[in-house]
XYZ file of C-alpha atoms in Angstrom:
415
model
C 85.871 83.316 148.519
C 85.261 85.770 145.654
C 87.409 88.298 147.551
C 90.419 85.919 147.422
C 89.987 85.485 143.691
C 89.895 89.244 143.276
C 93.096 89.665 145.293
C 94.856 86.962 143.249
C 93.786 88.661 140.025
C 95.145 92.006 141.247
C 98.421 90.300 142.154
C 98.680 88.714 138.697
C 97.860 92.030 137.036
C 100.555 93.770 139.068
C 103.100 91.068 138.194
C 102.277 91.420 134.500
C 102.606 95.205 134.681
C 105.993 95.001 136.416
C 107.240 92.461 133.874
C 106.003 94.721 131.084
C 108.063 97.630 132.423
C 111.120 95.416 132.915
C 110.754 94.167 129.345
C 110.482 97.729 128.060
C 113.747 98.724 129.745
C 115.441 95.485 128.661
C 114.552 96.201 125.026
C 115.694 99.802 125.455
C 119.095 98.508 126.560
C 119.147 96.136 123.608
C 118.573 98.930 121.093
C 121.264 101.143 122.638
C 123.778 98.295 122.736
C 122.985 97.224 119.167
C 123.590 100.731 117.869
C 126.768 100.905 119.941
C 128.008 97.664 118.395
C 127.165 98.973 114.911
C 129.228 102.110 115.519
C 126.276 104.464 115.145
C 125.972 107.920 116.726
C 122.280 107.775 117.583
C 120.578 109.898 120.214
C 117.647 108.544 122.222
C 114.877 109.820 124.452
C 113.887 107.307 127.106
C 110.184 107.674 127.955
C 109.685 110.331 125.289
C 106.621 110.436 123.065
C 106.780 106.627 123.316
C 108.799 104.148 125.375
C 111.889 104.928 123.307
C 112.332 107.695 120.733
C 115.190 107.039 118.324
C 116.183 110.476 117.027
C 117.366 110.722 113.437
C 116.253 112.135 110.063
C 113.272 109.791 110.297
C 112.733 109.687 114.052
C 111.339 106.317 115.122
C 108.939 106.196 118.073
C 109.020 102.741 119.605
C 106.697 101.039 122.027
C 107.260 97.642 123.633
C 104.441 95.275 124.595
C 104.830 91.995 126.461
C 101.839 89.667 126.241
C 102.740 86.484 128.087
C 99.219 85.279 128.784
C 97.029 87.676 126.821
C 96.042 86.884 123.267
C 96.845 89.787 120.959
C 93.640 91.008 119.344
C 92.458 94.238 117.715
C 90.919 95.179 121.052
C 94.280 94.788 122.821
C 96.085 96.893 120.209
C 93.586 99.745 119.969
C 95.045 102.010 122.686
C 98.717 102.040 121.604
C 97.761 102.426 117.938
C 95.262 105.211 118.714
C 97.842 107.208 120.663
C 100.403 106.796 117.877
C 97.803 107.908 115.303
C 97.013 111.024 117.364
C 100.703 111.886 117.669
C 101.173 111.398 113.901
C 98.237 113.613 113.058
C 99.537 116.427 115.299
C 103.002 116.166 113.712
C 102.285 115.534 110.034
C 105.016 117.892 108.939
C 107.632 115.741 110.707
C 108.916 112.462 109.353
C 108.097 110.166 112.246
C 108.067 106.390 112.061
C 105.945 104.421 114.532
C 106.764 100.887 115.597
C 105.286 98.536 118.189
C 107.487 95.634 119.283
C 105.347 92.791 120.582
C 106.066 89.543 122.360
C 103.022 87.318 121.956
C 103.180 83.886 123.564
C 100.100 82.877 121.556
C 101.982 83.476 118.291
C 99.077 85.443 116.800
C 99.216 86.803 113.256
C 99.557 90.528 113.928
C 100.481 91.984 110.561
C 98.023 94.819 109.919
C 96.794 96.307 106.662
C 95.542 99.862 106.307
C 91.952 98.618 106.465
C 92.621 96.637 109.630
C 94.234 99.689 111.275
C 91.147 101.681 110.305
C 88.905 99.059 111.943
C 91.017 99.207 115.116
C 90.811 103.011 115.276
C 87.007 102.772 115.155
C 86.810 100.590 118.273
C 85.288 102.180 121.397
C 88.445 102.998 123.383
C 90.371 104.109 120.306
C 87.490 106.390 119.323
C 87.478 107.972 122.803
C 91.231 108.621 122.534
C 90.805 110.258 119.111
C 87.926 112.419 120.309
C 89.827 113.522 123.419
C 93.130 114.279 121.670
C 91.943 115.415 118.243
C 88.268 116.243 118.624
C 87.812 113.729 115.820
C 84.403 112.021 115.643
C 84.608 110.617 112.130
C 87.726 108.758 111.056
C 89.223 110.076 107.755
C 90.103 106.897 105.850
C 92.572 108.630 103.525
C 94.628 109.845 106.491
C 94.635 106.383 108.037
C 96.093 105.116 104.778
C 98.944 107.638 104.999
C 99.514 106.866 108.700
C 99.701 103.130 107.998
C 102.726 103.760 105.746
C 104.611 105.131 108.756
C 103.417 102.415 111.138
C 104.662 98.861 111.655
C 104.575 96.001 114.123
C 107.536 93.746 114.808
C 107.396 90.515 116.757
C 110.152 89.934 119.318
C 111.230 87.078 121.573
C 110.430 86.158 125.168
C 112.008 87.912 128.157
C 114.528 85.095 128.685
C 115.632 85.023 125.039
C 115.960 88.811 124.795
C 117.811 88.970 128.120
C 120.346 86.452 126.820
C 120.817 88.598 123.715
C 121.374 91.694 125.858
C 123.887 89.840 128.069
C 125.868 88.930 124.945
C 125.793 92.563 123.807
C 127.008 93.734 127.234
C 129.796 91.154 127.150
C 130.796 92.340 123.679
C 130.694 96.039 124.602
C 132.716 95.713 127.818
C 134.827 92.648 126.936
C 133.645 90.870 130.070
C 132.655 87.269 130.763
C 129.029 86.295 130.274
C 128.740 85.571 134.001
C 129.950 89.050 135.018
C 127.855 90.659 132.287
C 124.734 88.904 133.538
C 125.175 89.255 137.277
C 126.956 92.592 137.658
C 126.970 94.783 134.582
C 123.446 94.118 133.277
C 121.792 95.116 136.603
C 123.927 98.283 136.726
C 123.043 99.258 133.148
C 119.380 98.540 133.899
C 119.563 100.725 137.005
C 121.094 103.507 134.895
C 118.288 103.281 132.288
C 115.679 103.380 135.078
C 117.296 106.465 136.594
C 117.071 108.287 133.258
C 113.455 107.222 132.681
C 112.199 108.901 135.874
C 113.809 112.294 135.203
C 111.342 115.132 134.785
C 112.308 116.925 131.584
C 112.694 115.590 128.044
C 116.213 117.047 127.893
C 117.215 115.096 130.994
C 115.784 111.906 129.501
C 117.778 112.373 126.291
C 120.985 110.377 125.974
C 123.559 110.074 123.216
C 125.399 106.841 122.526
C 128.625 108.627 123.463
C 127.203 109.420 126.918
C 125.910 105.865 127.268
C 129.289 104.378 126.344
C 131.084 106.730 128.739
C 128.796 105.679 131.579
C 129.081 101.921 131.079
C 132.866 102.191 130.835
C 132.916 103.907 134.227
C 131.200 100.858 135.672
C 134.413 98.930 135.183
C 136.030 100.977 137.927
C 132.868 101.495 139.991
C 131.330 98.019 139.830
C 132.519 97.260 143.360
C 130.965 100.393 144.783
C 127.212 100.231 145.284
C 124.639 97.453 145.360
C 121.069 97.975 146.519
C 118.699 95.150 147.353
C 116.276 95.048 144.426
C 115.489 91.388 143.807
C 115.176 88.061 145.594
C 117.984 86.494 143.570
C 120.963 87.247 145.822
C 122.874 84.166 144.623
C 123.604 85.743 141.227
C 125.167 88.784 142.855
C 127.165 86.716 145.354
C 128.472 84.349 142.655
C 129.648 87.188 140.421
C 131.161 89.200 143.279
C 133.045 86.199 144.686
C 134.243 85.263 141.207
C 135.620 88.761 140.663
C 137.377 88.807 144.053
C 138.955 85.415 143.324
C 140.208 86.638 139.968
C 141.822 89.637 141.734
C 143.447 87.303 144.241
C 144.688 84.999 141.476
C 146.055 87.745 139.223
C 147.759 89.618 142.063
C 148.607 86.629 144.281
C 146.949 88.741 146.904
C 144.658 88.180 149.870
C 142.877 91.164 151.400
C 141.936 91.616 155.043
C 138.176 92.016 154.898
C 136.789 94.844 157.000
C 133.032 94.670 157.548
C 131.438 97.985 158.540
C 127.865 97.821 159.779
C 125.604 100.866 160.077
C 123.265 101.602 162.969
C 120.415 99.699 161.306
C 122.305 96.523 162.185
C 122.139 96.997 165.965
C 119.220 94.562 166.190
C 120.168 92.532 163.102
C 123.731 91.435 163.840
C 123.917 88.849 166.617
C 126.899 87.432 168.485
C 126.230 84.034 166.888
C 126.404 85.565 163.424
C 129.676 87.330 164.228
C 131.105 84.024 165.495
C 129.897 82.228 162.378
C 131.593 84.745 160.062
C 134.758 84.926 162.187
C 135.098 81.139 162.305
C 135.129 81.010 158.500
C 138.311 83.112 158.518
C 139.878 81.662 161.685
C 143.150 79.769 161.926
C 142.330 76.051 161.809
C 144.306 72.820 161.757
C 147.701 74.476 161.242
C 146.535 75.989 157.969
C 145.910 79.630 157.257
C 144.183 80.573 153.998
C 142.587 83.854 155.064
C 143.488 86.860 157.133
C 141.309 87.546 160.210
C 138.170 89.543 159.495
C 137.519 92.900 161.185
C 134.103 94.128 162.334
C 133.654 97.893 162.678
C 130.257 98.750 164.120
C 128.468 102.107 164.093
C 126.792 101.303 167.440
C 126.752 103.391 170.596
C 129.233 102.235 173.244
C 126.552 100.712 175.479
C 125.277 98.469 172.685
C 128.814 97.646 171.568
C 129.965 96.609 175.066
C 126.801 94.562 175.492
C 127.583 92.708 172.278
C 131.182 92.124 173.355
C 130.075 90.661 176.693
C 127.768 88.298 174.845
C 130.651 87.274 172.572
C 132.826 86.569 175.623
C 130.157 84.404 177.248
C 130.043 82.315 174.094
C 133.814 81.759 174.023
C 133.512 78.434 175.823
C 131.496 77.139 172.887
C 134.000 78.614 170.421
C 137.324 78.084 172.188
C 139.321 78.585 169.018
C 137.869 82.070 168.495
C 139.875 84.860 170.098
C 138.618 88.428 169.863
C 140.808 91.513 169.431
C 139.221 94.755 170.595
C 142.461 96.597 171.279
C 141.007 99.955 170.209
C 138.328 100.162 172.900
C 138.508 101.250 176.530
C 137.967 97.625 177.582
C 140.949 95.474 176.567
C 141.345 91.777 177.125
C 144.980 90.912 176.411
C 146.973 93.881 175.179
C 150.244 91.948 174.969
C 148.796 89.151 172.823
C 146.946 91.546 170.574
C 150.123 93.474 169.932
C 151.393 90.490 167.952
C 150.355 89.458 164.444
C 147.186 87.329 164.312
C 149.247 84.199 163.555
C 152.772 83.927 164.984
C 155.413 81.307 165.726
C 156.896 80.596 169.142
C 159.516 78.140 170.382
C 159.022 75.863 173.353
C 161.632 73.288 174.400
C 163.326 73.560 170.984
C 160.016 72.853 169.242
C 158.312 75.447 167.066
C 154.629 76.162 167.648
C 152.144 78.188 165.694
C 150.074 80.320 168.062
C 147.056 82.524 167.535
C 147.002 86.093 168.808
C 143.443 86.694 167.624
C 140.978 85.340 165.064
C 138.972 88.485 164.512
C 138.823 92.143 165.477
C 135.789 94.047 166.669
C 135.684 97.767 167.381
C 133.654 100.915 167.035
C 133.576 102.369 163.524
C 135.041 105.512 165.107
C 138.330 103.628 165.039
C 138.216 102.958 161.301
C 141.392 104.900 160.572
C 143.452 103.157 163.282
C 142.306 99.722 162.129
C 142.727 100.360 158.437
C 146.264 101.705 158.841
C 147.325 98.294 160.133
C 145.586 96.307 157.395
C 145.733 95.722 153.681
C 142.001 96.237 153.778
C 139.082 95.620 151.465
C 136.061 97.320 153.046
C 132.583 95.822 152.774
C 129.974 98.313 153.995
C 126.468 97.266 155.026
C 124.067 100.228 155.315
C 127.018 102.282 156.472
C 127.249 106.081 156.218
C 130.365 106.637 154.136
C 133.125 109.056 155.045
C 135.871 110.593 152.931
C 138.644 109.595 155.325
C 138.504 105.958 154.181
C 137.657 106.581 150.522
C 141.142 105.613 149.325
C 140.587 101.968 150.274
C 138.939 99.520 147.850
C 135.371 99.038 148.991
C 131.863 97.911 148.174
C 128.584 99.201 149.606
C 125.576 96.951 150.174
C 122.255 98.561 151.051
C 119.037 96.875 152.175
C 120.358 93.332 152.612
C 119.711 91.045 155.593
C 122.036 88.983 157.790
C 121.468 85.775 155.808
C 122.974 87.533 152.773
C 126.008 88.618 154.836
C 126.551 85.073 156.162
C 126.298 83.571 152.698
C 128.549 86.214 151.119
C 131.315 85.945 153.719
C 131.093 82.150 153.760
C 131.763 82.125 150.023
C 134.600 84.676 150.266
C 136.318 82.543 152.927
C 136.530 79.443 150.725
């Protein structure tokens, strides 16, 4: 029983640590976007001497702390303050400002006087940090007084409140809807900040506002390019993506033919039932056609591909309205029918009938070029190795998602 408690505590500690990092990067984005809005020309170091170094005449070293369940006490503050004090003492000739931004759910009074900072720096862990970094056994009170003039603490809001503020800043910077800013642009900006934070050298972790603005503007043309599974909230991504595709369709009066390309990882993930489910969403039904037939291009070996096709054929009795086109493979089912458009009109006894040539295509990804030449295609790649030959087509790349995501995404796109 004690072991379970220990495991739960470790899990909670890990969750708190992850949220702390996420909060740090969220607040980093906020500061960059605020300065961008104000028309400043600031330069920043992400993960510099502190979480964020704001470079200017009076460089400000900022640290972000998120205490959701921990009460903020002198003991809690001793480490960050001790490290800032050590940095200040080693760089007295430079005009550094030190600031800790704190979210404290307990709403503690955390304004510190010079005497209170001195008391904190005398605590056990703070003393060890001073001795290790400065060789300082006795704390010089006069120097603490000078340091305190360069040090401050600022209380900030909860994760949810600050995230809303950042979403508004993103919307303002890119002139996008709040929904798109939240579900598409904010994750991409966050991913960009993370990528900078893990670079090795200080120079590589330094970014100007001009560079930041240039990058986020590029996202407007690249937003439909790459998405990697990084959270459990797939609905946000699907909602924003579908919304954007619908706005394209509305503004251009245009419906794409969706081409789904699946990489080799999907050999054991993509079943015949799932293909039928997706295909049926786009199939001709009840004399009404609202979507063009979907195309599946699979990076499977021929043995696995033919096996899948045979399984699809055996299930045709259960899905009589689904007709497969595989006209690019060595096994062909009805070449004459597949030579016609997917939906076509015939005349019988002076009556006009709407017939179906095929409801969906399935072929090896080796035939991408042949398929795409015949389609006004929008390519959706799932763990697919990209090639330059199809790079001129509009596309999006999803990495690390499962079949339930694909079913949900395509179901929404078909509506």
